Amino acid sequence: MTVLRFTQADALRCRFGVSPLWETMSAVRVLNGSRHRPLYTDWVEAKREAAASVDLRGLKALQPRAGYTPDFLTPPPKASRARFATEIARVRSTPLERVRSELVQSRDELNNPAAPVINRMLDDVAGTRERLADAIESAWQTLVEPDWPLISRVLEDDIAYRGRQLTDNGLAGLFDDLHPTLTWEDERLVAARHRAEDRDLTGQGLLLVPGVFAWPFLVIVVDPAYHPTLVYPARGAARLWSDAPTPPDSLARLLGRTRATLLVALDPPATTSALAADYGLALATVAEHLSALYDAGLATRRRTGHQVHYRRTEVGQAVVDASLG
């Protein structure tokens, strides 16, 4: 297991971040092990032709199913909403000695079958750094950027939900629901089934990065050269790769088809504009139905920044559960 030890200062400095670079590398990992990641079967099939046009061999060699992936390929984002151009520039400017040492670590861990490929990379570290950055940029443009508006909406919804958990229930409430391998106890975050070294956060806090391509894994960055970071599966990622949920007929008869559809759709929490886009409805129509659900006690709402997120209440959940029998 891996243990992250918090001080009071760390508890106050936990923050969330969105990283298109992390999403891109995670998407490549999904392609490299798709038979073990059934959630993404539809996405892999949809991107098969596009993925064939990108040379991902170097990135795949450095992302084994189990083992170390060089951290310089995914430095923790410095901004809460990082831009891909900024992140890939950091990859290109990584000190060559760090690139070399992390490539060696990747090569030597768990008898990596890609060791001969990595040895060739080590013959020209500067050229390898550029070629890997070029491959990441091509993967971003081909596999992730076209869907980024939808992906980023899921990430923002997750952060809004997690932020509410943190506000209402503190770190214990946040971490208890973040991933089944995580446990919060005695100012320590314990990650079961992880092999990374323990780390004292020493007042830096923890950066939490949701990922739509992360399921079902956690990634923990504990190298002292980087900010302590935990990448976890974003809540609601499955809705990107599956059809929109439809309400049971019994619920539609009770509430009306559109209103029942919106009630079922409030998992995870969603904004008026997101629901309008997902279901091809006018903003005014969605706003009217959400207002009715709110007035009836079936939904609640909370402002996060400039957005208002709606979610089902316990009563609303009970109504949905009853309609499903």
PDB file of C-alpha atoms in Angstrom:
ATOM      1  CA  MET A   1       0.000   0.000   0.000  1.00  0.00           C
ATOM      2  CA  THR A   2       0.952   3.680  -0.252  1.00  0.00           C
ATOM      3  CA  VAL A   3       0.438   6.177   2.575  1.00  0.00           C
ATOM      4  CA  LEU A   4       0.226   9.959   2.171  1.00  0.00           C
ATOM      5  CA  ARG A   5       0.626  11.773   5.487  1.00  0.00           C
ATOM      6  CA  PHE A   6      -1.196  15.071   5.929  1.00  0.00           C
ATOM      7  CA  THR A   7      -0.547  18.022   8.200  1.00  0.00           C
ATOM      8  CA  GLN A   8      -3.162  20.661   8.982  1.00  0.00           C
ATOM      9  CA  ALA A   9      -1.618  22.821   6.258  1.00  0.00           C
ATOM     10  CA  ASP A  10      -2.017  19.993   3.733  1.00  0.00           C
ATOM     11  CA  ALA A  11      -5.684  19.623   4.591  1.00  0.00           C
ATOM     12  CA  LEU A  12      -6.159  23.284   3.697  1.00  0.00           C
ATOM     13  CA  ARG A  13      -4.201  23.047   0.441  1.00  0.00           C
ATOM     14  CA  CYS A  14      -5.944  20.198  -1.339  1.00  0.00           C
ATOM     15  CA  ARG A  15      -7.118  21.373  -4.750  1.00  0.00           C
ATOM     16  CA  PHE A  16      -8.525  20.013  -7.993  1.00  0.00           C
ATOM     17  CA  GLY A  17      -7.094  20.292 -11.478  1.00  0.00           C
ATOM     18  CA  VAL A  18      -8.012  19.365 -15.049  1.00  0.00           C
ATOM     19  CA  SER A  19      -5.249  18.150 -17.348  1.00  0.00           C
ATOM     20  CA  PRO A  20      -5.706  17.489 -21.086  1.00  0.00           C
ATOM     21  CA  LEU A  21      -2.186  16.016 -21.064  1.00  0.00           C
ATOM     22  CA  TRP A  22      -3.151  13.416 -18.451  1.00  0.00           C
ATOM     23  CA  GLU A  23      -6.305  12.602 -20.433  1.00  0.00           C
ATOM     24  CA  THR A  24      -4.263  12.077 -23.580  1.00  0.00           C
ATOM     25  CA  MET A  25      -1.756   9.748 -21.953  1.00  0.00           C
ATOM     26  CA  SER A  26      -4.586   7.859 -20.231  1.00  0.00           C
ATOM     27  CA  ALA A  27      -6.353   7.458 -23.579  1.00  0.00           C
ATOM     28  CA  VAL A  28      -3.185   5.927 -25.041  1.00  0.00           C
ATOM     29  CA  ARG A  29      -3.029   3.550 -22.080  1.00  0.00           C
ATOM     30  CA  VAL A  30      -6.628   2.503 -22.760  1.00  0.00           C
ATOM     31  CA  LEU A  31      -5.714   1.670 -26.363  1.00  0.00           C
ATOM     32  CA  ASN A  32      -2.758  -0.349 -25.098  1.00  0.00           C
ATOM     33  CA  GLY A  33      -4.910  -2.522 -22.818  1.00  0.00           C
ATOM     34  CA  SER A  34      -8.468  -2.186 -24.048  1.00  0.00           C
ATOM     35  CA  ARG A  35      -9.439  -5.820 -23.409  1.00  0.00           C
ATOM     36  CA  HIS A  36      -8.935  -5.152 -19.704  1.00  0.00           C
ATOM     37  CA  ARG A  37     -10.995  -1.933 -19.806  1.00  0.00           C
ATOM     38  CA  PRO A  38     -14.530  -2.882 -20.959  1.00  0.00           C
ATOM     39  CA  LEU A  39     -15.934   0.570 -20.157  1.00  0.00           C
ATOM     40  CA  TYR A  40     -14.114   1.934 -23.209  1.00  0.00           C
ATOM     41  CA  THR A  41     -14.967  -0.725 -25.780  1.00  0.00           C
ATOM     42  CA  ASP A  42     -17.220   1.601 -27.781  1.00  0.00           C
ATOM     43  CA  TRP A  43     -14.658   4.423 -27.659  1.00  0.00           C
ATOM     44  CA  VAL A  44     -11.812   2.139 -28.785  1.00  0.00           C
ATOM     45  CA  GLU A  45     -13.893   0.905 -31.707  1.00  0.00           C
ATOM     46  CA  ALA A  46     -14.864   4.447 -32.697  1.00  0.00           C
ATOM     47  CA  LYS A  47     -11.232   5.615 -32.588  1.00  0.00           C
ATOM     48  CA  ARG A  48      -9.648   2.539 -34.158  1.00  0.00           C
ATOM     49  CA  GLU A  49      -9.055   4.079 -37.588  1.00  0.00           C
ATOM     50  CA  ALA A  50      -7.878   7.404 -36.159  1.00  0.00           C
ATOM     51  CA  ALA A  51      -5.513   5.674 -33.722  1.00  0.00           C
ATOM     52  CA  ALA A  52      -3.927   3.713 -36.564  1.00  0.00           C
ATOM     53  CA  SER A  53      -2.779   7.007 -38.109  1.00  0.00           C
ATOM     54  CA  VAL A  54      -0.680   7.936 -35.045  1.00  0.00           C
ATOM     55  CA  ASP A  55       2.649   6.320 -34.155  1.00  0.00           C
ATOM     56  CA  LEU A  56       2.091   5.408 -30.512  1.00  0.00           C
ATOM     57  CA  ARG A  57       4.773   2.711 -30.193  1.00  0.00           C
ATOM     58  CA  GLY A  58       7.096   4.799 -28.038  1.00  0.00           C
ATOM     59  CA  LEU A  59       4.338   5.881 -25.670  1.00  0.00           C
ATOM     60  CA  LYS A  60       2.982   2.362 -25.379  1.00  0.00           C
ATOM     61  CA  ALA A  61       6.436   1.013 -24.537  1.00  0.00           C
ATOM     62  CA  LEU A  62       6.598   3.455 -21.618  1.00  0.00           C
ATOM     63  CA  GLN A  63       3.097   2.663 -20.327  1.00  0.00           C
ATOM     64  CA  PRO A  64       3.103  -0.996 -19.267  1.00  0.00           C
ATOM     65  CA  ARG A  65      -0.110  -2.429 -17.809  1.00  0.00           C
ATOM     66  CA  ALA A  66       1.723  -2.776 -14.510  1.00  0.00           C
ATOM     67  CA  GLY A  67       4.802  -0.794 -13.674  1.00  0.00           C
ATOM     68  CA  TYR A  68       6.338   2.631 -13.792  1.00  0.00           C
ATOM     69  CA  THR A  69       5.535   5.250 -16.417  1.00  0.00           C
ATOM     70  CA  PRO A  70       7.987   8.184 -16.596  1.00  0.00           C
ATOM     71  CA  ASP A  71       6.520  11.140 -14.732  1.00  0.00           C
ATOM     72  CA  PHE A  72       8.007  13.694 -17.131  1.00  0.00           C
ATOM     73  CA  LEU A  73       5.388  12.612 -19.682  1.00  0.00           C
ATOM     74  CA  THR A  74       2.598  13.745 -17.326  1.00  0.00           C
ATOM     75  CA  PRO A  75       3.840  16.483 -15.000  1.00  0.00           C
ATOM     76  CA  PRO A  76       1.080  17.470 -12.539  1.00  0.00           C
ATOM     77  CA  PRO A  77      -0.780  20.524 -13.890  1.00  0.00           C
ATOM     78  CA  LYS A  78       0.159  23.836 -12.284  1.00  0.00           C
ATOM     79  CA  ALA A  79      -3.113  25.554 -13.194  1.00  0.00           C
ATOM     80  CA  SER A  80      -6.562  24.398 -12.132  1.00  0.00           C
ATOM     81  CA  ARG A  81      -7.642  24.345 -15.775  1.00  0.00           C
ATOM     82  CA  ALA A  82      -4.440  23.599 -17.661  1.00  0.00           C
ATOM     83  CA  ARG A  83      -4.059  24.228 -21.402  1.00  0.00           C
ATOM     84  CA  PHE A  84      -2.591  21.458 -23.517  1.00  0.00           C
ATOM     85  CA  ALA A  85      -0.101  23.810 -25.186  1.00  0.00           C
ATOM     86  CA  THR A  86       1.285  24.808 -21.795  1.00  0.00           C
ATOM     87  CA  GLU A  87       1.523  21.227 -20.591  1.00  0.00           C
ATOM     88  CA  ILE A  88       3.260  19.855 -23.693  1.00  0.00           C
ATOM     89  CA  ALA A  89       5.754  22.740 -23.523  1.00  0.00           C
ATOM     90  CA  ARG A  90       6.696  21.536 -20.027  1.00  0.00           C
ATOM     91  CA  VAL A  91       7.312  18.038 -21.431  1.00  0.00           C
ATOM     92  CA  ARG A  92       9.571  19.459 -24.147  1.00  0.00           C
ATOM     93  CA  SER A  93      11.567  21.453 -21.581  1.00  0.00           C
ATOM     94  CA  THR A  94      12.139  18.594 -19.120  1.00  0.00           C
ATOM     95  CA  PRO A  95      15.840  18.499 -18.091  1.00  0.00           C
ATOM     96  CA  LEU A  96      17.564  15.745 -20.059  1.00  0.00           C
ATOM     97  CA  GLU A  97      19.050  14.142 -16.952  1.00  0.00           C
ATOM     98  CA  ARG A  98      15.557  13.696 -15.553  1.00  0.00           C
ATOM     99  CA  VAL A  99      14.361  12.226 -18.842  1.00  0.00           C
ATOM    100  CA  ARG A 100      17.280   9.800 -18.801  1.00  0.00           C
ATOM    101  CA  SER A 101      16.803   8.700 -15.184  1.00  0.00           C
ATOM    102  CA  GLU A 102      13.072   8.126 -15.607  1.00  0.00           C
ATOM    103  CA  LEU A 103      13.579   6.159 -18.812  1.00  0.00           C
ATOM    104  CA  VAL A 104      16.086   3.949 -16.996  1.00  0.00           C
ATOM    105  CA  GLN A 105      13.640   3.423 -14.132  1.00  0.00           C
ATOM    106  CA  SER A 106      10.914   2.442 -16.596  1.00  0.00           C
ATOM    107  CA  ARG A 107      13.265   0.065 -18.383  1.00  0.00           C
ATOM    108  CA  ASP A 108      14.454  -1.665 -15.224  1.00  0.00           C
ATOM    109  CA  GLU A 109      11.137  -2.094 -13.423  1.00  0.00           C
ATOM    110  CA  LEU A 110       9.391  -5.488 -13.464  1.00  0.00           C
ATOM    111  CA  ASN A 111      11.571  -6.863 -16.275  1.00  0.00           C
ATOM    112  CA  ASN A 112       9.873  -4.563 -18.753  1.00  0.00           C
ATOM    113  CA  PRO A 113       9.511  -6.436 -22.082  1.00  0.00           C
ATOM    114  CA  ALA A 114      10.001  -3.094 -23.843  1.00  0.00           C
ATOM    115  CA  ALA A 115      13.541  -2.767 -22.442  1.00  0.00           C
ATOM    116  CA  PRO A 116      15.219  -3.052 -25.888  1.00  0.00           C
ATOM    117  CA  VAL A 117      13.016  -0.217 -27.195  1.00  0.00           C
ATOM    118  CA  ILE A 118      13.860   1.971 -24.198  1.00  0.00           C
ATOM    119  CA  ASN A 119      17.586   1.228 -24.636  1.00  0.00           C
ATOM    120  CA  ARG A 120      17.364   2.695 -28.125  1.00  0.00           C
ATOM    121  CA  MET A 121      15.610   5.733 -26.675  1.00  0.00           C
ATOM    122  CA  LEU A 122      18.524   6.208 -24.275  1.00  0.00           C
ATOM    123  CA  ASP A 123      20.974   6.433 -27.185  1.00  0.00           C
ATOM    124  CA  ASP A 124      19.519   9.859 -28.048  1.00  0.00           C
ATOM    125  CA  VAL A 125      17.747  11.316 -25.022  1.00  0.00           C
ATOM    126  CA  ALA A 126      17.143  14.774 -26.525  1.00  0.00           C
ATOM    127  CA  GLY A 127      15.672  13.285 -29.698  1.00  0.00           C
ATOM    128  CA  THR A 128      13.571  10.847 -27.658  1.00  0.00           C
ATOM    129  CA  ARG A 129      12.115  13.683 -25.599  1.00  0.00           C
ATOM    130  CA  GLU A 130      11.034  15.489 -28.779  1.00  0.00           C
ATOM    131  CA  ARG A 131       9.655  12.394 -30.470  1.00  0.00           C
ATOM    132  CA  LEU A 132       7.621  11.452 -27.405  1.00  0.00           C
ATOM    133  CA  ALA A 133       6.248  15.004 -27.134  1.00  0.00           C
ATOM    134  CA  ASP A 134       5.352  14.920 -30.835  1.00  0.00           C
ATOM    135  CA  ALA A 135       3.533  11.611 -30.333  1.00  0.00           C
ATOM    136  CA  ILE A 136       1.585  12.985 -27.358  1.00  0.00           C
ATOM    137  CA  GLU A 137       0.606  16.054 -29.371  1.00  0.00           C
ATOM    138  CA  SER A 138      -0.574  13.890 -32.290  1.00  0.00           C
ATOM    139  CA  ALA A 139      -2.554  11.685 -29.901  1.00  0.00           C
ATOM    140  CA  TRP A 140      -4.184  14.759 -28.352  1.00  0.00           C
ATOM    141  CA  GLN A 141      -5.176  16.204 -31.721  1.00  0.00           C
ATOM    142  CA  THR A 142      -6.454  12.886 -33.068  1.00  0.00           C
ATOM    143  CA  LEU A 143      -7.983  11.061 -30.105  1.00  0.00           C
ATOM    144  CA  VAL A 144      -8.929  13.557 -27.409  1.00  0.00           C
ATOM    145  CA  GLU A 145      -9.228  17.147 -28.637  1.00  0.00           C
ATOM    146  CA  PRO A 146     -12.255  16.490 -30.911  1.00  0.00           C
ATOM    147  CA  ASP A 147     -14.203  15.287 -27.843  1.00  0.00           C
ATOM    148  CA  TRP A 148     -12.712  17.739 -25.347  1.00  0.00           C
ATOM    149  CA  PRO A 149     -15.888  19.844 -24.862  1.00  0.00           C
ATOM    150  CA  LEU A 150     -17.765  16.703 -23.761  1.00  0.00           C
ATOM    151  CA  ILE A 151     -14.853  15.324 -21.740  1.00  0.00           C
ATOM    152  CA  SER A 152     -14.203  18.584 -19.923  1.00  0.00           C
ATOM    153  CA  ARG A 153     -17.894  18.851 -19.007  1.00  0.00           C
ATOM    154  CA  VAL A 154     -17.713  15.499 -17.208  1.00  0.00           C
ATOM    155  CA  LEU A 155     -14.526  16.588 -15.436  1.00  0.00           C
ATOM    156  CA  GLU A 156     -16.098  19.863 -14.328  1.00  0.00           C
ATOM    157  CA  ASP A 157     -19.206  18.045 -13.092  1.00  0.00           C
ATOM    158  CA  ASP A 158     -17.033  15.684 -11.086  1.00  0.00           C
ATOM    159  CA  ILE A 159     -15.069  18.541  -9.512  1.00  0.00           C
ATOM    160  CA  ALA A 160     -18.311  20.298  -8.567  1.00  0.00           C
ATOM    161  CA  TYR A 161     -19.576  17.130  -6.901  1.00  0.00           C
ATOM    162  CA  ARG A 162     -16.300  16.433  -5.091  1.00  0.00           C
ATOM    163  CA  GLY A 163     -16.039  20.036  -3.972  1.00  0.00           C
ATOM    164  CA  ARG A 164     -19.461  19.757  -2.379  1.00  0.00           C
ATOM    165  CA  GLN A 165     -18.378  16.563  -0.596  1.00  0.00           C
ATOM    166  CA  LEU A 166     -15.278  18.308   0.730  1.00  0.00           C
ATOM    167  CA  THR A 167     -17.324  21.278   1.942  1.00  0.00           C
ATOM    168  CA  ASP A 168     -20.037  19.183   3.576  1.00  0.00           C
ATOM    169  CA  ASN A 169     -18.040  16.274   5.007  1.00  0.00           C
ATOM    170  CA  GLY A 170     -14.352  17.215   4.985  1.00  0.00           C
ATOM    171  CA  LEU A 171     -11.508  15.041   3.734  1.00  0.00           C
ATOM    172  CA  ALA A 172     -13.008  11.879   5.231  1.00  0.00           C
ATOM    173  CA  GLY A 173     -16.196  12.320   3.211  1.00  0.00           C
ATOM    174  CA  LEU A 174     -14.247  13.158   0.059  1.00  0.00           C
ATOM    175  CA  PHE A 175     -11.796  10.261   0.152  1.00  0.00           C
ATOM    176  CA  ASP A 176     -14.256   7.621   1.356  1.00  0.00           C
ATOM    177  CA  ASP A 177     -16.207   8.078  -1.887  1.00  0.00           C
ATOM    178  CA  LEU A 178     -13.325   8.766  -4.272  1.00  0.00           C
ATOM    179  CA  HIS A 179     -12.137   5.202  -4.923  1.00  0.00           C
ATOM    180  CA  PRO A 180     -12.696   1.826  -3.230  1.00  0.00           C
ATOM    181  CA  THR A 181      -8.962   1.391  -2.557  1.00  0.00           C
ATOM    182  CA  LEU A 182      -8.696   4.641  -0.557  1.00  0.00           C
ATOM    183  CA  THR A 183      -9.091   4.965   3.205  1.00  0.00           C
ATOM    184  CA  TRP A 184      -8.768   8.098   5.351  1.00  0.00           C
ATOM    185  CA  GLU A 185      -7.538   7.430   8.881  1.00  0.00           C
ATOM    186  CA  ASP A 186      -5.591   9.438  11.462  1.00  0.00           C
ATOM    187  CA  GLU A 187      -4.632  12.254   9.050  1.00  0.00           C
ATOM    188  CA  ARG A 188      -3.352   9.695   6.555  1.00  0.00           C
ATOM    189  CA  LEU A 189      -4.628   8.744   3.127  1.00  0.00           C
ATOM    190  CA  VAL A 190      -4.014   5.023   2.613  1.00  0.00           C
ATOM    191  CA  ALA A 191      -4.124   3.595  -0.903  1.00  0.00           C
ATOM    192  CA  ALA A 192      -4.379  -0.197  -0.872  1.00  0.00           C
ATOM    193  CA  ARG A 193      -2.877  -2.257  -3.706  1.00  0.00           C
ATOM    194  CA  HIS A 194      -0.392   0.491  -4.652  1.00  0.00           C
ATOM    195  CA  ARG A 195       3.370   0.017  -4.722  1.00  0.00           C
ATOM    196  CA  ALA A 196       4.567   3.645  -4.609  1.00  0.00           C
ATOM    197  CA  GLU A 197       6.631   4.920  -1.693  1.00  0.00           C
ATOM    198  CA  ASP A 198       4.948   6.638   1.235  1.00  0.00           C
ATOM    199  CA  ARG A 199       5.190  10.415   1.324  1.00  0.00           C
ATOM    200  CA  ASP A 200       4.843  13.209   3.865  1.00  0.00           C
ATOM    201  CA  LEU A 201       3.062  16.054   2.080  1.00  0.00           C
ATOM    202  CA  THR A 202       4.863  18.656   4.271  1.00  0.00           C
ATOM    203  CA  GLY A 203       2.378  21.434   3.679  1.00  0.00           C
ATOM    204  CA  GLN A 204       2.217  21.172  -0.120  1.00  0.00           C
ATOM    205  CA  GLY A 205      -1.277  19.718  -0.120  1.00  0.00           C
ATOM    206  CA  LEU A 206      -2.566  17.161  -2.596  1.00  0.00           C
ATOM    207  CA  LEU A 207      -3.578  17.815  -6.194  1.00  0.00           C
ATOM    208  CA  LEU A 208      -6.656  15.801  -7.221  1.00  0.00           C
ATOM    209  CA  VAL A 209      -7.096  15.229 -10.955  1.00  0.00           C
ATOM    210  CA  PRO A 210     -10.228  13.483 -12.284  1.00  0.00           C
ATOM    211  CA  GLY A 211      -9.880  11.509 -15.491  1.00  0.00           C
ATOM    212  CA  VAL A 212     -12.481  10.085 -17.850  1.00  0.00           C
ATOM    213  CA  PHE A 213      -9.945   7.506 -19.120  1.00  0.00           C
ATOM    214  CA  ALA A 214      -8.688   6.584 -15.638  1.00  0.00           C
ATOM    215  CA  TRP A 215     -11.254   3.894 -14.720  1.00  0.00           C
ATOM    216  CA  PRO A 216     -10.824   1.658 -12.780  1.00  0.00           C
ATOM    217  CA  PHE A 217      -7.380   2.733 -11.564  1.00  0.00           C
ATOM    218  CA  LEU A 218      -5.717   5.327  -9.381  1.00  0.00           C
ATOM    219  CA  VAL A 219      -2.410   6.969 -10.254  1.00  0.00           C
ATOM    220  CA  ILE A 220      -0.369   8.477  -7.429  1.00  0.00           C
ATOM    221  CA  VAL A 221       2.637  10.723  -8.057  1.00  0.00           C
ATOM    222  CA  VAL A 222       4.955  10.687  -5.032  1.00  0.00           C
ATOM    223  CA  ASP A 223       8.307  11.570  -6.630  1.00  0.00           C
ATOM    224  CA  PRO A 224       9.692  14.540  -4.630  1.00  0.00           C
ATOM    225  CA  ALA A 225      10.511  16.286  -7.918  1.00  0.00           C
ATOM    226  CA  TYR A 226       6.776  16.727  -8.574  1.00  0.00           C
ATOM    227  CA  HIS A 227       3.793  18.055  -6.675  1.00  0.00           C
ATOM    228  CA  PRO A 228       1.954  15.223  -4.836  1.00  0.00           C
ATOM    229  CA  THR A 229      -0.868  14.199  -7.152  1.00  0.00           C
ATOM    230  CA  LEU A 230      -3.689  11.671  -7.225  1.00  0.00           C
ATOM    231  CA  VAL A 231      -5.457  10.904 -10.514  1.00  0.00           C
ATOM    232  CA  TYR A 232      -8.795   9.136 -10.063  1.00  0.00           C
ATOM    233  CA  PRO A 233     -11.727   7.997 -12.271  1.00  0.00           C
ATOM    234  CA  ALA A 234     -14.157  10.838 -12.894  1.00  0.00           C
ATOM    235  CA  ARG A 235     -17.705  10.215 -11.761  1.00  0.00           C
ATOM    236  CA  GLY A 236     -20.034   9.895 -14.742  1.00  0.00           C
ATOM    237  CA  ALA A 237     -17.349   9.022 -17.315  1.00  0.00           C
ATOM    238  CA  ALA A 238     -19.404   6.053 -18.527  1.00  0.00           C
ATOM    239  CA  ARG A 239     -22.040   8.387 -19.951  1.00  0.00           C
ATOM    240  CA  LEU A 240     -19.546   9.488 -22.634  1.00  0.00           C
ATOM    241  CA  TRP A 241     -19.377   5.998 -24.111  1.00  0.00           C
ATOM    242  CA  SER A 242     -22.996   4.905 -23.765  1.00  0.00           C
ATOM    243  CA  ASP A 243     -26.424   6.079 -24.841  1.00  0.00           C
ATOM    244  CA  ALA A 244     -28.234   8.649 -22.712  1.00  0.00           C
ATOM    245  CA  PRO A 245     -30.349   6.994 -19.978  1.00  0.00           C
ATOM    246  CA  THR A 246     -34.065   6.633 -20.602  1.00  0.00           C
ATOM    247  CA  PRO A 247     -36.704   6.725 -17.861  1.00  0.00           C
ATOM    248  CA  PRO A 248     -38.965   3.762 -17.043  1.00  0.00           C
ATOM    249  CA  ASP A 249     -42.421   4.029 -18.591  1.00  0.00           C
ATOM    250  CA  SER A 250     -44.030   4.130 -15.156  1.00  0.00           C
ATOM    251  CA  LEU A 251     -41.995   7.200 -14.227  1.00  0.00           C
ATOM    252  CA  ALA A 252     -42.766   8.842 -17.569  1.00  0.00           C
ATOM    253  CA  ARG A 253     -46.490   8.345 -16.977  1.00  0.00           C
ATOM    254  CA  LEU A 254     -46.182   9.977 -13.560  1.00  0.00           C
ATOM    255  CA  LEU A 255     -44.039  12.984 -14.457  1.00  0.00           C
ATOM    256  CA  GLY A 256     -44.216  13.234 -18.212  1.00  0.00           C
ATOM    257  CA  ARG A 257     -41.544  11.861 -20.556  1.00  0.00           C
ATOM    258  CA  THR A 258     -39.256  14.927 -20.636  1.00  0.00           C
ATOM    259  CA  ARG A 259     -39.370  15.630 -16.916  1.00  0.00           C
ATOM    260  CA  ALA A 260     -38.764  11.965 -16.085  1.00  0.00           C
ATOM    261  CA  THR A 261     -35.840  11.882 -18.529  1.00  0.00           C
ATOM    262  CA  LEU A 262     -34.221  14.864 -16.820  1.00  0.00           C
ATOM    263  CA  LEU A 263     -34.709  13.393 -13.352  1.00  0.00           C
ATOM    264  CA  VAL A 264     -33.000  10.161 -14.423  1.00  0.00           C
ATOM    265  CA  ALA A 265     -30.224  12.172 -16.085  1.00  0.00           C
ATOM    266  CA  LEU A 266     -29.223  13.916 -12.848  1.00  0.00           C
ATOM    267  CA  ASP A 267     -26.580  11.311 -12.066  1.00  0.00           C
ATOM    268  CA  PRO A 268     -24.004  12.773 -11.982  1.00  0.00           C
ATOM    269  CA  PRO A 269     -25.165  16.338 -11.229  1.00  0.00           C
ATOM    270  CA  ALA A 270     -25.619  18.422 -14.364  1.00  0.00           C
ATOM    271  CA  THR A 271     -26.209  21.988 -15.504  1.00  0.00           C
ATOM    272  CA  THR A 272     -29.142  23.278 -17.525  1.00  0.00           C
ATOM    273  CA  SER A 273     -26.950  23.884 -20.580  1.00  0.00           C
ATOM    274  CA  ALA A 274     -25.384  20.420 -20.403  1.00  0.00           C
ATOM    275  CA  LEU A 275     -28.776  18.716 -20.250  1.00  0.00           C
ATOM    276  CA  ALA A 276     -30.082  20.854 -23.107  1.00  0.00           C
ATOM    277  CA  ALA A 277     -27.115  19.820 -25.256  1.00  0.00           C
ATOM    278  CA  ASP A 278     -27.366  16.139 -24.321  1.00  0.00           C
ATOM    279  CA  TYR A 279     -31.081  15.845 -25.092  1.00  0.00           C
ATOM    280  CA  GLY A 280     -31.527  18.404 -27.870  1.00  0.00           C
ATOM    281  CA  LEU A 281     -33.891  20.563 -25.805  1.00  0.00           C
ATOM    282  CA  ALA A 282     -34.271  24.309 -25.541  1.00  0.00           C
ATOM    283  CA  LEU A 283     -32.629  25.887 -22.517  1.00  0.00           C
ATOM    284  CA  ALA A 284     -35.955  27.382 -21.416  1.00  0.00           C
ATOM    285  CA  THR A 285     -37.634  23.972 -21.576  1.00  0.00           C
ATOM    286  CA  VAL A 286     -34.953  22.331 -19.436  1.00  0.00           C
ATOM    287  CA  ALA A 287     -34.989  25.233 -16.971  1.00  0.00           C
ATOM    288  CA  GLU A 288     -38.774  24.954 -16.584  1.00  0.00           C
ATOM    289  CA  HIS A 289     -38.670  21.206 -15.903  1.00  0.00           C
ATOM    290  CA  LEU A 290     -35.738  21.463 -13.496  1.00  0.00           C
ATOM    291  CA  SER A 291     -37.553  24.206 -11.619  1.00  0.00           C
ATOM    292  CA  ALA A 292     -40.581  21.941 -11.262  1.00  0.00           C
ATOM    293  CA  LEU A 293     -38.419  19.065  -9.995  1.00  0.00           C
ATOM    294  CA  TYR A 294     -36.760  21.448  -7.540  1.00  0.00           C
ATOM    295  CA  ASP A 295     -40.099  22.779  -6.268  1.00  0.00           C
ATOM    296  CA  ALA A 296     -41.368  19.216  -5.780  1.00  0.00           C
ATOM    297  CA  GLY A 297     -38.314  18.283  -3.703  1.00  0.00           C
ATOM    298  CA  LEU A 298     -37.067  15.770  -6.267  1.00  0.00           C
ATOM    299  CA  ALA A 299     -33.963  17.768  -7.184  1.00  0.00           C
ATOM    300  CA  THR A 300     -31.674  20.229  -5.473  1.00  0.00           C
ATOM    301  CA  ARG A 301     -29.319  22.805  -6.912  1.00  0.00           C
ATOM    302  CA  ARG A 302     -26.009  24.367  -5.979  1.00  0.00           C
ATOM    303  CA  ARG A 303     -23.957  27.143  -7.529  1.00  0.00           C
ATOM    304  CA  THR A 304     -20.310  26.402  -8.316  1.00  0.00           C
ATOM    305  CA  GLY A 305     -18.558  29.417  -9.779  1.00  0.00           C
ATOM    306  CA  HIS A 306     -20.697  30.625 -12.665  1.00  0.00           C
ATOM    307  CA  GLN A 307     -22.612  27.356 -12.999  1.00  0.00           C
ATOM    308  CA  VAL A 308     -25.615  25.884 -11.200  1.00  0.00           C
ATOM    309  CA  HIS A 309     -25.578  22.098 -10.869  1.00  0.00           C
ATOM    310  CA  TYR A 310     -28.789  20.132 -10.280  1.00  0.00           C
ATOM    311  CA  ARG A 311     -28.830  16.718  -8.644  1.00  0.00           C
ATOM    312  CA  ARG A 312     -31.457  14.278  -7.393  1.00  0.00           C
ATOM    313  CA  THR A 313     -32.457  14.501  -3.749  1.00  0.00           C
ATOM    314  CA  GLU A 314     -32.977  11.402  -1.633  1.00  0.00           C
ATOM    315  CA  VAL A 315     -36.684  11.700  -2.380  1.00  0.00           C
ATOM    316  CA  GLY A 316     -35.954  11.952  -6.100  1.00  0.00           C
ATOM    317  CA  GLN A 317     -33.736   8.891  -5.879  1.00  0.00           C
ATOM    318  CA  ALA A 318     -36.449   6.994  -4.059  1.00  0.00           C
ATOM    319  CA  VAL A 319     -38.941   7.851  -6.804  1.00  0.00           C
ATOM    320  CA  VAL A 320     -36.545   6.619  -9.489  1.00  0.00           C
ATOM    321  CA  ASP A 321     -35.779   3.443  -7.521  1.00  0.00           C
ATOM    322  CA  ALA A 322     -39.475   2.718  -6.982  1.00  0.00           C
ATOM    323  CA  SER A 323     -40.201   3.116 -10.695  1.00  0.00           C
ATOM    324  CA  LEU A 324     -37.497   0.560 -11.424  1.00  0.00           C
ATOM    325  CA  GLY A 325     -39.044  -1.898  -9.007  1.00  0.00           C
TER     326      GLY A 325
END
